[in-house]
Amino acid sequence: MEGYFSVGASRSREPSIHQLRLFLTLNEELHFGRAAARSFITQPALSQQIRELEKRLGVAVVERSGRTIRLTEAGQALLPEARAAVGAVDRLRRVADAQVRQASGRLVVGTMGAEASMKHTRSVLGLLRNRHPGMTVQLINLGFGDHLAALAQQEADVVFLRPPVTDDIEVHHLATEPRVACLAADHPLASLPALTLAHFSGVPVVDMPQEVPRLWWDFWAVDPRPDGSRVRYGPVVTDMESLLHTVAAGEAMCFLPAAAREYFARPGVTYVDVADLAPSTSALAWLRARRSEATVRAVRQAAREAMTRGVSDPEAMPA
């Protein structure tokens, strides 16, 4: 590569975000073919974009040796800056999208698990539509790994979820219900007449992906237990179906809202009451920094009014 670059040769042209994204993908794959496939471009096109990136930066970022590649020392040094630049542009795009939604009166509502089917959720959304007939409401279903991140990343304006939440999020309480233990139908504990948390000592609990805030799963796993002991975790699950499959296979158990009996009845799975298990709450959540935005303010008001009225049937609500 000697003579390929010259000091200051590319100072007049900055790298594009597209090139930085390709660089990050190449770092993850360390293989031009796989990185090209992930980026939906051809391998020659990827190689050309990386060379153009190197020209613009004035340094080589990868060392090529046949099919094997690795980052150069300069590439390693530039990696965190590339991540930061791409992250900043992604955040800029999300904020801009949120502003477009606000200006157009479009509200993106996230729901997790069975929250979209709950009476309190339908009541809030029914009242919102009655009060703001010109507002477009889009519902998106969220998994364990993204139900809080969707707010932080402004991919959803509000989310119907089960607390706890992180400090940057505010909530409006909607309902309270008991939690139950979700066990394999043939688990020895499933046949006992009365259970307490002590019965679950040493029984593995399903775990969550790394991106899930630990404070949220610590609450749902009851970790630590009342006696101070820590939970032993089993397989990581990403959504309700994988959770229920893992439980049915006898690999781990979990604690869920009592409504799971109705909404998530599955062969091989049973739900049992636990006498000293604290209840769970349902809530409408929004990003603290966005509480005054028009669409967020509208759904917040609908939540307050729906709960004040105690309305459970959205069809019966007055216009």
PDB file of C-alpha atoms in Angstrom:
ATOM      1  CA  MET A   1       0.000   0.000   0.000  1.00  0.00           C
ATOM      2  CA  GLU A   2       3.036   2.263   0.075  1.00  0.00           C
ATOM      3  CA  GLY A   3       2.532   5.313  -2.080  1.00  0.00           C
ATOM      4  CA  TYR A   4      -1.216   4.672  -2.233  1.00  0.00           C
ATOM      5  CA  PHE A   5      -1.945   7.445   0.236  1.00  0.00           C
ATOM      6  CA  SER A   6      -0.416  10.851   0.672  1.00  0.00           C
ATOM      7  CA  VAL A   7      -0.671  13.177   3.629  1.00  0.00           C
ATOM      8  CA  GLY A   8      -3.670  15.445   3.206  1.00  0.00           C
ATOM      9  CA  ALA A   9      -4.565  13.851  -0.133  1.00  0.00           C
ATOM     10  CA  SER A  10      -8.210  13.331   0.819  1.00  0.00           C
ATOM     11  CA  ARG A  11      -8.848  16.167   3.231  1.00  0.00           C
ATOM     12  CA  SER A  12     -11.179  17.825   0.713  1.00  0.00           C
ATOM     13  CA  ARG A  13     -13.608  14.868   0.692  1.00  0.00           C
ATOM     14  CA  GLU A  14     -15.238  13.453   3.789  1.00  0.00           C
ATOM     15  CA  PRO A  15     -16.332   9.816   4.025  1.00  0.00           C
ATOM     16  CA  SER A  16     -20.010   9.121   3.492  1.00  0.00           C
ATOM     17  CA  ILE A  17     -22.210   7.519   6.143  1.00  0.00           C
ATOM     18  CA  HIS A  18     -22.852   4.706   3.669  1.00  0.00           C
ATOM     19  CA  GLN A  19     -19.123   3.994   3.493  1.00  0.00           C
ATOM     20  CA  LEU A  20     -18.833   4.047   7.275  1.00  0.00           C
ATOM     21  CA  ARG A  21     -21.720   1.585   7.568  1.00  0.00           C
ATOM     22  CA  LEU A  22     -19.970  -0.722   5.119  1.00  0.00           C
ATOM     23  CA  PHE A  23     -16.758  -0.400   7.119  1.00  0.00           C
ATOM     24  CA  LEU A  24     -18.575  -1.391  10.317  1.00  0.00           C
ATOM     25  CA  THR A  25     -20.209  -4.362   8.616  1.00  0.00           C
ATOM     26  CA  LEU A  26     -16.870  -5.475   7.186  1.00  0.00           C
ATOM     27  CA  ASN A  27     -15.345  -5.268  10.666  1.00  0.00           C
ATOM     28  CA  GLU A  28     -18.058  -7.587  11.994  1.00  0.00           C
ATOM     29  CA  GLU A  29     -17.735 -10.141   9.197  1.00  0.00           C
ATOM     30  CA  LEU A  30     -14.006  -9.813   8.320  1.00  0.00           C
ATOM     31  CA  HIS A  31     -14.989 -11.258   4.965  1.00  0.00           C
ATOM     32  CA  PHE A  32     -15.849  -9.253   1.849  1.00  0.00           C
ATOM     33  CA  GLY A  33     -18.346 -11.791   0.528  1.00  0.00           C
ATOM     34  CA  ARG A  34     -20.386 -12.041   3.732  1.00  0.00           C
ATOM     35  CA  ALA A  35     -20.224  -8.292   4.356  1.00  0.00           C
ATOM     36  CA  ALA A  36     -21.407  -7.603   0.800  1.00  0.00           C
ATOM     37  CA  ALA A  37     -24.306 -10.051   1.178  1.00  0.00           C
ATOM     38  CA  ARG A  38     -25.371  -8.404   4.442  1.00  0.00           C
ATOM     39  CA  SER A  39     -25.218  -4.989   2.778  1.00  0.00           C
ATOM     40  CA  PHE A  40     -27.146  -6.167  -0.326  1.00  0.00           C
ATOM     41  CA  ILE A  41     -24.386  -5.124  -2.720  1.00  0.00           C
ATOM     42  CA  THR A  42     -21.878  -7.048  -4.808  1.00  0.00           C
ATOM     43  CA  GLN A  43     -18.429  -7.899  -3.489  1.00  0.00           C
ATOM     44  CA  PRO A  44     -16.641  -5.724  -6.086  1.00  0.00           C
ATOM     45  CA  ALA A  45     -18.894  -2.793  -5.168  1.00  0.00           C
ATOM     46  CA  LEU A  46     -18.061  -3.246  -1.474  1.00  0.00           C
ATOM     47  CA  SER A  47     -14.339  -3.427  -2.202  1.00  0.00           C
ATOM     48  CA  GLN A  48     -14.589  -0.269  -4.297  1.00  0.00           C
ATOM     49  CA  GLN A  49     -16.440   1.595  -1.524  1.00  0.00           C
ATOM     50  CA  ILE A  50     -13.848   0.568   1.080  1.00  0.00           C
ATOM     51  CA  ARG A  51     -11.012   1.745  -1.171  1.00  0.00           C
ATOM     52  CA  GLU A  52     -12.828   5.035  -1.697  1.00  0.00           C
ATOM     53  CA  LEU A  53     -13.249   5.339   2.071  1.00  0.00           C
ATOM     54  CA  GLU A  54      -9.523   4.796   2.512  1.00  0.00           C
ATOM     55  CA  LYS A  55      -8.764   7.452  -0.090  1.00  0.00           C
ATOM     56  CA  ARG A  56     -11.028   9.932   1.631  1.00  0.00           C
ATOM     57  CA  LEU A  57      -9.545   9.216   5.050  1.00  0.00           C
ATOM     58  CA  GLY A  58      -5.981   9.116   3.774  1.00  0.00           C
ATOM     59  CA  VAL A  59      -5.182   5.837   5.554  1.00  0.00           C
ATOM     60  CA  ALA A  60      -5.670   2.137   4.909  1.00  0.00           C
ATOM     61  CA  VAL A  61      -8.338   0.661   7.193  1.00  0.00           C
ATOM     62  CA  VAL A  62      -8.087  -3.005   6.191  1.00  0.00           C
ATOM     63  CA  GLU A  63      -5.270  -5.338   5.236  1.00  0.00           C
ATOM     64  CA  ARG A  64      -6.191  -7.707   2.410  1.00  0.00           C
ATOM     65  CA  SER A  65      -4.549 -11.093   2.125  1.00  0.00           C
ATOM     66  CA  GLY A  66      -6.501 -13.297  -0.239  1.00  0.00           C
ATOM     67  CA  ARG A  67      -9.856 -14.048   1.324  1.00  0.00           C
ATOM     68  CA  THR A  68      -8.643 -13.096   4.777  1.00  0.00           C
ATOM     69  CA  ILE A  69      -8.836  -9.511   5.958  1.00  0.00           C
ATOM     70  CA  ARG A  70      -8.166  -7.711   9.195  1.00  0.00           C
ATOM     71  CA  LEU A  71      -8.282  -4.122  10.326  1.00  0.00           C
ATOM     72  CA  THR A  72      -5.106  -2.119  10.223  1.00  0.00           C
ATOM     73  CA  GLU A  73      -3.927  -0.218  13.278  1.00  0.00           C
ATOM     74  CA  ALA A  74      -5.519   2.889  11.776  1.00  0.00           C
ATOM     75  CA  GLY A  75      -8.720   0.976  11.110  1.00  0.00           C
ATOM     76  CA  GLN A  76      -8.884  -0.124  14.742  1.00  0.00           C
ATOM     77  CA  ALA A  77      -8.347   3.460  15.886  1.00  0.00           C
ATOM     78  CA  LEU A  78     -11.091   4.741  13.565  1.00  0.00           C
ATOM     79  CA  LEU A  79     -13.625   2.048  14.505  1.00  0.00           C
ATOM     80  CA  PRO A  80     -15.159   3.747  17.594  1.00  0.00           C
ATOM     81  CA  GLU A  81     -15.355   7.062  15.727  1.00  0.00           C
ATOM     82  CA  ALA A  82     -17.124   5.384  12.823  1.00  0.00           C
ATOM     83  CA  ARG A  83     -19.615   3.822  15.238  1.00  0.00           C
ATOM     84  CA  ALA A  84     -20.187   7.204  16.873  1.00  0.00           C
ATOM     85  CA  ALA A  85     -20.714   8.942  13.525  1.00  0.00           C
ATOM     86  CA  VAL A  86     -23.184   6.340  12.274  1.00  0.00           C
ATOM     87  CA  GLY A  87     -24.975   6.348  15.627  1.00  0.00           C
ATOM     88  CA  ALA A  88     -25.281  10.138  15.546  1.00  0.00           C
ATOM     89  CA  VAL A  89     -26.794  10.076  12.060  1.00  0.00           C
ATOM     90  CA  ASP A  90     -29.215   7.310  13.101  1.00  0.00           C
ATOM     91  CA  ARG A  91     -30.313   9.380  16.079  1.00  0.00           C
ATOM     92  CA  LEU A  92     -30.699  12.442  13.851  1.00  0.00           C
ATOM     93  CA  ARG A  93     -32.901  10.448  11.487  1.00  0.00           C
ATOM     94  CA  ARG A  94     -35.068   9.107  14.314  1.00  0.00           C
ATOM     95  CA  VAL A  95     -35.592  12.575  15.800  1.00  0.00           C
ATOM     96  CA  ALA A  96     -36.441  13.952  12.360  1.00  0.00           C
ATOM     97  CA  ASP A  97     -38.930  11.118  11.781  1.00  0.00           C
ATOM     98  CA  ALA A  98     -40.532  11.868  15.147  1.00  0.00           C
ATOM     99  CA  GLN A  99     -40.882  15.529  14.186  1.00  0.00           C
ATOM    100  CA  VAL A 100     -42.483  14.558  10.865  1.00  0.00           C
ATOM    101  CA  ARG A 101     -44.950  12.339  12.727  1.00  0.00           C
ATOM    102  CA  GLN A 102     -45.770  15.143  15.134  1.00  0.00           C
ATOM    103  CA  ALA A 103     -46.304  17.676  12.341  1.00  0.00           C
ATOM    104  CA  SER A 104     -48.551  15.279  10.424  1.00  0.00           C
ATOM    105  CA  GLY A 105     -50.525  14.168  13.471  1.00  0.00           C
ATOM    106  CA  ARG A 106     -49.331  10.565  13.199  1.00  0.00           C
ATOM    107  CA  LEU A 107     -48.803   8.611  16.408  1.00  0.00           C
ATOM    108  CA  VAL A 108     -46.773   5.389  16.526  1.00  0.00           C
ATOM    109  CA  VAL A 109     -47.931   3.245  19.435  1.00  0.00           C
ATOM    110  CA  GLY A 110     -45.848   0.289  20.572  1.00  0.00           C
ATOM    111  CA  THR A 111     -47.371  -2.640  22.420  1.00  0.00           C
ATOM    112  CA  MET A 112     -45.661  -5.539  24.107  1.00  0.00           C
ATOM    113  CA  GLY A 113     -46.970  -9.054  24.560  1.00  0.00           C
ATOM    114  CA  ALA A 114     -50.750  -9.039  24.889  1.00  0.00           C
ATOM    115  CA  GLU A 115     -50.998  -5.369  25.896  1.00  0.00           C
ATOM    116  CA  ALA A 116     -52.767  -4.443  22.643  1.00  0.00           C
ATOM    117  CA  SER A 117     -55.637  -6.744  23.636  1.00  0.00           C
ATOM    118  CA  MET A 118     -56.063  -5.446  27.185  1.00  0.00           C
ATOM    119  CA  LYS A 119     -59.257  -3.537  28.010  1.00  0.00           C
ATOM    120  CA  HIS A 120     -57.343  -0.548  29.350  1.00  0.00           C
ATOM    121  CA  THR A 121     -55.295  -0.276  26.136  1.00  0.00           C
ATOM    122  CA  ARG A 122     -58.390  -0.455  23.951  1.00  0.00           C
ATOM    123  CA  SER A 123     -60.093   2.116  26.177  1.00  0.00           C
ATOM    124  CA  VAL A 124     -57.256   4.621  25.882  1.00  0.00           C
ATOM    125  CA  LEU A 125     -56.919   4.209  22.115  1.00  0.00           C
ATOM    126  CA  GLY A 126     -60.694   4.310  21.622  1.00  0.00           C
ATOM    127  CA  LEU A 127     -60.968   7.563  23.530  1.00  0.00           C
ATOM    128  CA  LEU A 128     -57.961   8.978  21.667  1.00  0.00           C
ATOM    129  CA  ARG A 129     -59.623   8.281  18.314  1.00  0.00           C
ATOM    130  CA  ASN A 130     -62.892   9.802  19.482  1.00  0.00           C
ATOM    131  CA  ARG A 131     -61.186  12.967  20.720  1.00  0.00           C
ATOM    132  CA  HIS A 132     -58.778  13.288  17.772  1.00  0.00           C
ATOM    133  CA  PRO A 133     -60.444  11.783  14.670  1.00  0.00           C
ATOM    134  CA  GLY A 134     -57.840  13.374  12.384  1.00  0.00           C
ATOM    135  CA  MET A 135     -54.928  11.667  14.117  1.00  0.00           C
ATOM    136  CA  THR A 136     -53.417   8.625  12.424  1.00  0.00           C
ATOM    137  CA  VAL A 137     -52.540   5.888  14.920  1.00  0.00           C
ATOM    138  CA  GLN A 138     -50.113   3.149  13.898  1.00  0.00           C
ATOM    139  CA  LEU A 139     -49.624   0.131  16.178  1.00  0.00           C
ATOM    140  CA  ILE A 140     -46.369  -1.819  16.192  1.00  0.00           C
ATOM    141  CA  ASN A 141     -45.640  -4.991  18.153  1.00  0.00           C
ATOM    142  CA  LEU A 142     -42.450  -4.942  20.223  1.00  0.00           C
ATOM    143  CA  GLY A 143     -40.388  -7.735  21.743  1.00  0.00           C
ATOM    144  CA  PHE A 144     -38.453  -8.027  24.981  1.00  0.00           C
ATOM    145  CA  GLY A 145     -35.322  -6.516  23.481  1.00  0.00           C
ATOM    146  CA  ASP A 146     -36.853  -3.406  21.957  1.00  0.00           C
ATOM    147  CA  HIS A 147     -39.919  -2.358  23.956  1.00  0.00           C
ATOM    148  CA  LEU A 148     -37.937   0.251  25.942  1.00  0.00           C
ATOM    149  CA  ALA A 149     -35.395   0.948  23.204  1.00  0.00           C
ATOM    150  CA  ALA A 150     -38.245   1.881  20.843  1.00  0.00           C
ATOM    151  CA  LEU A 151     -38.944   4.891  23.053  1.00  0.00           C
ATOM    152  CA  ALA A 152     -35.312   5.869  23.554  1.00  0.00           C
ATOM    153  CA  GLN A 153     -34.683   5.607  19.804  1.00  0.00           C
ATOM    154  CA  GLN A 154     -37.963   7.387  18.991  1.00  0.00           C
ATOM    155  CA  GLU A 155     -39.200   4.533  16.836  1.00  0.00           C
ATOM    156  CA  ALA A 156     -42.412   4.635  18.893  1.00  0.00           C
ATOM    157  CA  ASP A 157     -44.000   7.727  20.420  1.00  0.00           C
ATOM    158  CA  VAL A 158     -45.633   5.861  23.299  1.00  0.00           C
ATOM    159  CA  VAL A 159     -45.634   2.225  24.408  1.00  0.00           C
ATOM    160  CA  PHE A 160     -48.123   0.149  26.383  1.00  0.00           C
ATOM    161  CA  LEU A 161     -45.889  -2.005  28.554  1.00  0.00           C
ATOM    162  CA  ARG A 162     -45.195  -3.559  31.944  1.00  0.00           C
ATOM    163  CA  PRO A 163     -42.839  -1.556  34.210  1.00  0.00           C
ATOM    164  CA  PRO A 164     -40.262  -1.050  35.618  1.00  0.00           C
ATOM    165  CA  VAL A 165     -38.699   1.409  33.158  1.00  0.00           C
ATOM    166  CA  THR A 166     -35.462   3.375  32.912  1.00  0.00           C
ATOM    167  CA  ASP A 167     -35.101   6.909  34.302  1.00  0.00           C
ATOM    168  CA  ASP A 168     -35.556   8.617  30.928  1.00  0.00           C
ATOM    169  CA  ILE A 169     -39.090   7.236  30.617  1.00  0.00           C
ATOM    170  CA  GLU A 170     -42.303   8.402  32.319  1.00  0.00           C
ATOM    171  CA  VAL A 171     -45.373   6.221  32.822  1.00  0.00           C
ATOM    172  CA  HIS A 172     -49.081   6.534  33.541  1.00  0.00           C
ATOM    173  CA  HIS A 173     -50.435   3.619  35.578  1.00  0.00           C
ATOM    174  CA  LEU A 174     -53.338   1.799  33.914  1.00  0.00           C
ATOM    175  CA  ALA A 175     -53.946  -1.463  35.777  1.00  0.00           C
ATOM    176  CA  THR A 176     -52.601  -3.841  38.420  1.00  0.00           C
ATOM    177  CA  GLU A 177     -52.824  -7.621  38.419  1.00  0.00           C
ATOM    178  CA  PRO A 178     -51.134 -10.570  40.145  1.00  0.00           C
ATOM    179  CA  ARG A 179     -48.144 -12.372  38.705  1.00  0.00           C
ATOM    180  CA  VAL A 180     -48.062 -16.143  38.329  1.00  0.00           C
ATOM    181  CA  ALA A 181     -45.383 -18.760  37.780  1.00  0.00           C
ATOM    182  CA  CYS A 182     -45.143 -20.224  34.278  1.00  0.00           C
ATOM    183  CA  LEU A 183     -43.917 -23.814  34.440  1.00  0.00           C
ATOM    184  CA  ALA A 184     -43.679 -26.924  32.303  1.00  0.00           C
ATOM    185  CA  ALA A 185     -46.891 -28.878  32.814  1.00  0.00           C
ATOM    186  CA  ASP A 186     -44.940 -31.867  34.120  1.00  0.00           C
ATOM    187  CA  HIS A 187     -42.712 -29.833  36.471  1.00  0.00           C
ATOM    188  CA  PRO A 188     -42.793 -31.218  40.048  1.00  0.00           C
ATOM    189  CA  LEU A 189     -43.888 -27.837  41.422  1.00  0.00           C
ATOM    190  CA  ALA A 190     -46.890 -27.672  39.117  1.00  0.00           C
ATOM    191  CA  SER A 191     -48.839 -30.206  41.183  1.00  0.00           C
ATOM    192  CA  LEU A 192     -48.310 -28.608  44.605  1.00  0.00           C
ATOM    193  CA  PRO A 193     -51.406 -26.970  46.155  1.00  0.00           C
ATOM    194  CA  ALA A 194     -49.741 -23.771  47.400  1.00  0.00           C
ATOM    195  CA  LEU A 195     -46.441 -22.227  46.327  1.00  0.00           C
ATOM    196  CA  THR A 196     -44.170 -19.484  47.628  1.00  0.00           C
ATOM    197  CA  LEU A 197     -41.023 -17.986  46.132  1.00  0.00           C
ATOM    198  CA  ALA A 198     -38.963 -20.265  48.367  1.00  0.00           C
ATOM    199  CA  HIS A 199     -40.184 -23.254  46.336  1.00  0.00           C
ATOM    200  CA  PHE A 200     -38.374 -21.855  43.280  1.00  0.00           C
ATOM    201  CA  SER A 201     -34.944 -21.708  44.885  1.00  0.00           C
ATOM    202  CA  GLY A 202     -32.423 -23.081  42.378  1.00  0.00           C
ATOM    203  CA  VAL A 203     -35.012 -23.456  39.612  1.00  0.00           C
ATOM    204  CA  PRO A 204     -33.563 -21.814  36.462  1.00  0.00           C
ATOM    205  CA  VAL A 205     -35.370 -18.778  35.051  1.00  0.00           C
ATOM    206  CA  VAL A 206     -35.336 -17.830  31.375  1.00  0.00           C
ATOM    207  CA  ASP A 207     -32.944 -14.982  30.618  1.00  0.00           C
ATOM    208  CA  MET A 208     -33.159 -11.934  28.368  1.00  0.00           C
ATOM    209  CA  PRO A 209     -30.860 -10.597  25.621  1.00  0.00           C
ATOM    210  CA  GLN A 210     -28.119  -8.174  26.675  1.00  0.00           C
ATOM    211  CA  GLU A 211     -29.972  -5.170  25.262  1.00  0.00           C
ATOM    212  CA  VAL A 212     -32.828  -5.616  27.752  1.00  0.00           C
ATOM    213  CA  PRO A 213     -32.312  -3.304  30.774  1.00  0.00           C
ATOM    214  CA  ARG A 214     -31.379  -5.470  33.708  1.00  0.00           C
ATOM    215  CA  LEU A 215     -33.594  -3.559  36.137  1.00  0.00           C
ATOM    216  CA  TRP A 216     -36.603  -4.685  34.095  1.00  0.00           C
ATOM    217  CA  TRP A 217     -35.751  -8.361  34.030  1.00  0.00           C
ATOM    218  CA  ASP A 218     -34.532  -8.377  37.639  1.00  0.00           C
ATOM    219  CA  PHE A 219     -38.083  -7.401  38.636  1.00  0.00           C
ATOM    220  CA  TRP A 220     -39.719 -10.060  36.492  1.00  0.00           C
ATOM    221  CA  ALA A 221     -37.238 -12.761  37.531  1.00  0.00           C
ATOM    222  CA  VAL A 222     -37.480 -11.652  41.205  1.00  0.00           C
ATOM    223  CA  ASP A 223     -33.713 -11.353  41.385  1.00  0.00           C
ATOM    224  CA  PRO A 224     -32.580 -11.282  44.133  1.00  0.00           C
ATOM    225  CA  ARG A 225     -35.146 -13.336  46.017  1.00  0.00           C
ATOM    226  CA  PRO A 226     -36.505 -12.158  49.391  1.00  0.00           C
ATOM    227  CA  ASP A 227     -33.820 -14.170  51.218  1.00  0.00           C
ATOM    228  CA  GLY A 228     -31.061 -12.399  49.252  1.00  0.00           C
ATOM    229  CA  SER A 229     -30.198 -15.370  47.043  1.00  0.00           C
ATOM    230  CA  ARG A 230     -29.522 -14.766  43.356  1.00  0.00           C
ATOM    231  CA  VAL A 231     -31.422 -16.367  40.512  1.00  0.00           C
ATOM    232  CA  ARG A 232     -29.925 -19.093  38.365  1.00  0.00           C
ATOM    233  CA  TYR A 233     -30.626 -18.319  34.710  1.00  0.00           C
ATOM    234  CA  GLY A 234     -31.360 -20.670  31.851  1.00  0.00           C
ATOM    235  CA  PRO A 235     -31.592 -20.088  28.082  1.00  0.00           C
ATOM    236  CA  VAL A 236     -31.966 -16.603  26.608  1.00  0.00           C
ATOM    237  CA  VAL A 237     -35.336 -15.948  24.955  1.00  0.00           C
ATOM    238  CA  THR A 238     -36.262 -13.091  22.638  1.00  0.00           C
ATOM    239  CA  ASP A 239     -40.074 -13.176  22.481  1.00  0.00           C
ATOM    240  CA  MET A 240     -43.107 -14.834  24.048  1.00  0.00           C
ATOM    241  CA  GLU A 241     -43.146 -17.806  21.720  1.00  0.00           C
ATOM    242  CA  SER A 242     -39.510 -18.696  22.388  1.00  0.00           C
ATOM    243  CA  LEU A 243     -40.146 -18.153  26.108  1.00  0.00           C
ATOM    244  CA  LEU A 244     -43.128 -20.513  26.135  1.00  0.00           C
ATOM    245  CA  HIS A 245     -41.254 -23.111  24.074  1.00  0.00           C
ATOM    246  CA  THR A 246     -38.337 -23.028  26.519  1.00  0.00           C
ATOM    247  CA  VAL A 247     -40.667 -23.391  29.492  1.00  0.00           C
ATOM    248  CA  ALA A 248     -42.637 -26.243  27.886  1.00  0.00           C
ATOM    249  CA  ALA A 249     -39.359 -28.072  27.236  1.00  0.00           C
ATOM    250  CA  GLY A 250     -38.589 -27.914  30.957  1.00  0.00           C
ATOM    251  CA  GLU A 251     -35.407 -25.879  30.469  1.00  0.00           C
ATOM    252  CA  ALA A 252     -36.467 -22.966  32.679  1.00  0.00           C
ATOM    253  CA  MET A 253     -39.465 -21.173  34.191  1.00  0.00           C
ATOM    254  CA  CYS A 254     -40.562 -17.551  34.505  1.00  0.00           C
ATOM    255  CA  PHE A 255     -43.052 -15.244  36.197  1.00  0.00           C
ATOM    256  CA  LEU A 256     -45.720 -13.573  34.044  1.00  0.00           C
ATOM    257  CA  PRO A 257     -48.842 -11.439  34.514  1.00  0.00           C
ATOM    258  CA  ALA A 258     -51.903 -13.498  35.450  1.00  0.00           C
ATOM    259  CA  ALA A 259     -53.465 -12.533  32.102  1.00  0.00           C
ATOM    260  CA  ALA A 260     -51.005 -14.973  30.496  1.00  0.00           C
ATOM    261  CA  ARG A 261     -53.394 -17.766  31.512  1.00  0.00           C
ATOM    262  CA  GLU A 262     -55.881 -16.421  28.972  1.00  0.00           C
ATOM    263  CA  TYR A 263     -53.610 -14.977  26.305  1.00  0.00           C
ATOM    264  CA  PHE A 264     -50.729 -17.461  26.310  1.00  0.00           C
ATOM    265  CA  ALA A 265     -52.281 -20.857  26.968  1.00  0.00           C
ATOM    266  CA  ARG A 266     -50.026 -23.425  25.300  1.00  0.00           C
ATOM    267  CA  PRO A 267     -49.685 -27.228  25.342  1.00  0.00           C
ATOM    268  CA  GLY A 268     -47.061 -28.312  27.873  1.00  0.00           C
ATOM    269  CA  VAL A 269     -47.277 -25.067  29.882  1.00  0.00           C
ATOM    270  CA  THR A 270     -49.138 -24.402  33.118  1.00  0.00           C
ATOM    271  CA  TYR A 271     -49.609 -21.355  35.340  1.00  0.00           C
ATOM    272  CA  VAL A 272     -49.650 -21.520  39.126  1.00  0.00           C
ATOM    273  CA  ASP A 273     -50.281 -18.932  41.836  1.00  0.00           C
ATOM    274  CA  VAL A 274     -47.417 -17.871  44.104  1.00  0.00           C
ATOM    275  CA  ALA A 275     -48.582 -16.537  47.474  1.00  0.00           C
ATOM    276  CA  ASP A 276     -45.799 -14.003  48.128  1.00  0.00           C
ATOM    277  CA  LEU A 277     -45.177 -12.837  44.541  1.00  0.00           C
ATOM    278  CA  ALA A 278     -45.644  -9.070  44.158  1.00  0.00           C
ATOM    279  CA  PRO A 279     -48.183  -7.945  41.525  1.00  0.00           C
ATOM    280  CA  SER A 280     -47.400  -6.363  38.172  1.00  0.00           C
ATOM    281  CA  THR A 281     -48.686  -3.152  36.618  1.00  0.00           C
ATOM    282  CA  SER A 282     -49.627  -2.081  33.119  1.00  0.00           C
ATOM    283  CA  ALA A 283     -48.702   1.423  32.015  1.00  0.00           C
ATOM    284  CA  LEU A 284     -48.598   3.855  29.144  1.00  0.00           C
ATOM    285  CA  ALA A 285     -44.993   5.026  28.722  1.00  0.00           C
ATOM    286  CA  TRP A 286     -43.340   7.878  26.859  1.00  0.00           C
ATOM    287  CA  LEU A 287     -39.909   9.460  26.690  1.00  0.00           C
ATOM    288  CA  ARG A 288     -39.611  12.143  29.377  1.00  0.00           C
ATOM    289  CA  ALA A 289     -38.082  14.595  26.896  1.00  0.00           C
ATOM    290  CA  ARG A 290     -41.107  14.256  24.582  1.00  0.00           C
ATOM    291  CA  ARG A 291     -43.939  14.610  27.120  1.00  0.00           C
ATOM    292  CA  SER A 292     -45.025  18.041  25.763  1.00  0.00           C
ATOM    293  CA  GLU A 293     -45.227  17.087  22.089  1.00  0.00           C
ATOM    294  CA  ALA A 294     -48.753  17.413  20.722  1.00  0.00           C
ATOM    295  CA  THR A 295     -49.371  13.754  19.836  1.00  0.00           C
ATOM    296  CA  VAL A 296     -47.796  12.444  23.040  1.00  0.00           C
ATOM    297  CA  ARG A 297     -49.757  14.976  25.090  1.00  0.00           C
ATOM    298  CA  ALA A 298     -52.980  13.850  23.382  1.00  0.00           C
ATOM    299  CA  VAL A 299     -52.538  10.175  24.262  1.00  0.00           C
ATOM    300  CA  ARG A 300     -51.452  11.074  27.802  1.00  0.00           C
ATOM    301  CA  GLN A 301     -54.695  13.031  28.232  1.00  0.00           C
ATOM    302  CA  ALA A 302     -56.689  10.121  26.810  1.00  0.00           C
ATOM    303  CA  ALA A 303     -55.066   7.777  29.336  1.00  0.00           C
ATOM    304  CA  ARG A 304     -55.910  10.071  32.241  1.00  0.00           C
ATOM    305  CA  GLU A 305     -59.506  10.508  31.073  1.00  0.00           C
ATOM    306  CA  ALA A 306     -60.042   6.821  30.363  1.00  0.00           C
ATOM    307  CA  MET A 307     -58.805   5.841  33.808  1.00  0.00           C
ATOM    308  CA  THR A 308     -60.825   8.587  35.518  1.00  0.00           C
ATOM    309  CA  ARG A 309     -63.980   7.410  33.757  1.00  0.00           C
ATOM    310  CA  GLY A 310     -63.183   3.794  34.507  1.00  0.00           C
ATOM    311  CA  VAL A 311     -64.305   2.914  31.003  1.00  0.00           C
ATOM    312  CA  SER A 312     -63.482  -0.625  29.842  1.00  0.00           C
ATOM    313  CA  ASP A 313     -65.506  -0.767  26.636  1.00  0.00           C
ATOM    314  CA  PRO A 314     -64.168   1.636  23.989  1.00  0.00           C
ATOM    315  CA  GLU A 315     -67.334   1.194  21.912  1.00  0.00           C
ATOM    316  CA  ALA A 316     -69.402   2.621  24.775  1.00  0.00           C
ATOM    317  CA  MET A 317     -67.387   5.789  25.195  1.00  0.00           C
ATOM    318  CA  PRO A 318     -69.052   9.109  24.354  1.00  0.00           C
ATOM    319  CA  ALA A 319     -67.642  11.142  21.493  1.00  0.00           C
TER     320      ALA A 319
END
